[in-house]
Every structure is written in C-alpha cells, then in structure tokens.
XYZ file of C-alpha atoms in Angstrom:
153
model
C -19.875 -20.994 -116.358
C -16.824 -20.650 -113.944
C -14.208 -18.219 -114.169
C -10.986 -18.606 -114.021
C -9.398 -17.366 -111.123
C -7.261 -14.179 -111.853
C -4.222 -13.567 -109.953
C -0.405 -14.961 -110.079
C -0.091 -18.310 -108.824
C 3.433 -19.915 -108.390
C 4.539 -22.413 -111.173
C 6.730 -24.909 -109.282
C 7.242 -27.538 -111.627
C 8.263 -24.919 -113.777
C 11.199 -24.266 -110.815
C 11.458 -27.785 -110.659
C 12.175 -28.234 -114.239
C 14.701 -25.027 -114.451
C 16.718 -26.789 -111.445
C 17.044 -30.062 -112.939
C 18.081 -28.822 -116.140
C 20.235 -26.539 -114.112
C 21.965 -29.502 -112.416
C 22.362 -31.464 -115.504
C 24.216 -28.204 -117.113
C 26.468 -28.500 -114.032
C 27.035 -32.398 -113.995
C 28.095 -31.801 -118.063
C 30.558 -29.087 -116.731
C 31.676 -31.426 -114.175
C 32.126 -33.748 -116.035
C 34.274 -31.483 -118.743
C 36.203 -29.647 -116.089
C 37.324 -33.033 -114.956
C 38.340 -34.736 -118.402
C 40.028 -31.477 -118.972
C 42.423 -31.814 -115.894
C 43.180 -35.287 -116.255
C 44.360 -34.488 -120.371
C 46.515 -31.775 -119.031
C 49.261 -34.454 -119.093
C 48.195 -35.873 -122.508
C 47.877 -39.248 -120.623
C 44.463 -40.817 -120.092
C 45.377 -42.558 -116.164
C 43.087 -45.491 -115.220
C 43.154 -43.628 -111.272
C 42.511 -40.502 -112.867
C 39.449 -42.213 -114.513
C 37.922 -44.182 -111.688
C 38.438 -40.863 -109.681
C 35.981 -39.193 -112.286
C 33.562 -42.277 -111.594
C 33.798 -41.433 -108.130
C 33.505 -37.852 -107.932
C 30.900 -37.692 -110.715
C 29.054 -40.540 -108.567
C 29.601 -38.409 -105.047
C 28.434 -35.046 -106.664
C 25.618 -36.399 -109.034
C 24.500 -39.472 -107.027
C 24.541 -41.339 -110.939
C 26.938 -43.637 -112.640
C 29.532 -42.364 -115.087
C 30.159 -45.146 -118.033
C 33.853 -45.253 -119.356
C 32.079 -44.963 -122.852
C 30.833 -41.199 -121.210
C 33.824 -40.455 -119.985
C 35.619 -41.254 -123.875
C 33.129 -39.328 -125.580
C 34.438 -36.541 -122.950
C 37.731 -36.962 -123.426
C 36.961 -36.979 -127.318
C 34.957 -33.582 -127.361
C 37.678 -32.107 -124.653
C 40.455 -32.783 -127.310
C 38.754 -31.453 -130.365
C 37.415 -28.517 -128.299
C 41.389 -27.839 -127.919
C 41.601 -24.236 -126.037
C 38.161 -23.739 -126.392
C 37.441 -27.382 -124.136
C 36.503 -25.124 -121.194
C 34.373 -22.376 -122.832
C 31.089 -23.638 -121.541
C 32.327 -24.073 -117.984
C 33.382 -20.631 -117.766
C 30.019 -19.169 -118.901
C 28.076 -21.757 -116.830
C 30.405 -20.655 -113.863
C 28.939 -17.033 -114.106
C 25.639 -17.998 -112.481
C 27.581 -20.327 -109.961
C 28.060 -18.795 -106.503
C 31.749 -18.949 -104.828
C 31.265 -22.221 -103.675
C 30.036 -23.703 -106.545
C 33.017 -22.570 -108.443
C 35.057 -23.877 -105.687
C 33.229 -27.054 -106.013
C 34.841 -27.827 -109.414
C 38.316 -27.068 -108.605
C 38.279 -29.088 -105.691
C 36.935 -32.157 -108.345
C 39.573 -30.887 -110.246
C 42.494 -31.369 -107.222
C 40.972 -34.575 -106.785
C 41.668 -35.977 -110.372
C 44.742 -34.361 -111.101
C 45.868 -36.067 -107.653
C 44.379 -39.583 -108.464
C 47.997 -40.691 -109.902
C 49.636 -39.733 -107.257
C 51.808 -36.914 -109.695
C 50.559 -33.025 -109.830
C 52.991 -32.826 -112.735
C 53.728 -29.005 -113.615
C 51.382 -28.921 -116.988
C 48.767 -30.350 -114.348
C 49.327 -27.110 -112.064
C 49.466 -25.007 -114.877
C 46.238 -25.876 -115.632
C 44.343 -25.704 -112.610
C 45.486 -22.275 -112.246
C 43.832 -21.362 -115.638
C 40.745 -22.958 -114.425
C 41.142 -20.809 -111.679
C 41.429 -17.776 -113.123
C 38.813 -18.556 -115.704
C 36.160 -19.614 -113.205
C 37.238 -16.153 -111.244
C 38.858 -17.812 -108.331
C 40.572 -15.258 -106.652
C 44.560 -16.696 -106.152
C 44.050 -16.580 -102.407
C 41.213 -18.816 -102.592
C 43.083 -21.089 -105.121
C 45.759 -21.338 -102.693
C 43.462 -21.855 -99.867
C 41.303 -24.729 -101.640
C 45.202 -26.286 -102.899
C 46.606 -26.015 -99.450
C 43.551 -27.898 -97.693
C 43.224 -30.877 -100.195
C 47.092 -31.676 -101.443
C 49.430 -33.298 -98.513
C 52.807 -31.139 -99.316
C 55.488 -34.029 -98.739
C 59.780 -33.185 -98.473
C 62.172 -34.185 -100.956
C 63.662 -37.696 -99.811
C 67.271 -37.473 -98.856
C-alpha cells in the first residue's frame, strides 16, 4: 500500500477560487457604488447609465444588462442610507488604490451628464469618507479627473 505523502502542499485552486469570488464581491460593489452616485440626483440619466456599461465593462471585462443595472438601482433605493453598507466593509480589505478605484468610477458617472450637481458632490464626499479616503486624496483624485471650467460672461 502507498502512503500518502505528509507535508503541506499549496492549494491553488483554492487561491484561485478565493480571488474570483473576491473579484465578483468587488464588481457587486462596483456596481452599487456606481448606481448609488448616479441616484444622488434622484434622476436615473441615460449617460449616467451607459457610463456604468462602460466602466463596469473596462473594470470587469463583462457586459452590464440595463435589467442589472434596474435591479441595482432597485436594491440601492430600498437600501436607502444603508445602500452603501457593503461597500464600506468590502473596502476594509481594499488597499488605497482599490478604494481609489471606486471613486474615480464614481467621478466618472456622476460626470456622464455633463452636471456635478451639489447633492452629486455631497455624495462623493461621503463615499469618501466612508471608504477612508483621506480629503487630500479626494481632492487629488477630483482635481485630476474633473476639467474645472469659468463662469461664462
């Protein structure tokens, strides 16, 4: 009879397995942190949802169905203040850039109108602060990604 061989050996599909599920957790906060943003104005914007398609598609390398994005924008709006809950505590094992990551998908839909209205602002700052984005950073990430145009005369 053999015997098994004693020892540690290295599970990698188990690693494999952890990181896709880990990447899935992020595309659903992705996903969430994005819906969330573009409700800040109570108005669901047709550029604000093909800009979710497109980021979701860039980050993810899948499609995101309208009928994904509605069941989103369904669970965001019962969620109420808690729509963001998940993200946060998914955002603890993120690393800086990571967290960066989503705010900058955040800039990108809350700019796909064309408007960062003030309840828009308002509430990338609490993402922010809830994803533990140090204001310097916020205003680092904001200053790189939105073109700051002067008041026509």
């Amino acid at each position: 009879t053999q015997r098994p061989e004693r020892g540690f050996r290295l599970d990698t599909e188990t690693a494999a397995e952890r990181k896709a599920s880990m990447d899935q957790q992020l595309f659903r906060v992705l996903k969430r942190v994005m819906v969330f943003l573009m409700l800040a104005d109570e108005a669901v914007d047709e550029a604000e949802v093909a800009a979710i398609q497109r980021v979701y598609r860039q980050f993810t390398r899948q499609d995101l169905a309208r009928a994904e994005i509605d069941r989103a924008i369904e669970l965001v709006r019962s969620a109420g203040q808690h729509a963001l809950d998940k993200a946060i505590v998914f955002s603890n094992h993120l690393a800086d850039e990571g967290k960066e990551l989503l705010l900058r998908a955040a800039i990108i839909v809350v700019g796909a109108d064309g408007v960062c209205g003030p309840e828009e602002r308002e509430r990338l700052v609490e993402l922010a602060c809830s994803l533990g984005i140090l204001p310097e950073a916020f205003n680092r990430v904001w200053s790189s990604m939105v073109e700051v145009r002067e008041p026509e005369s």
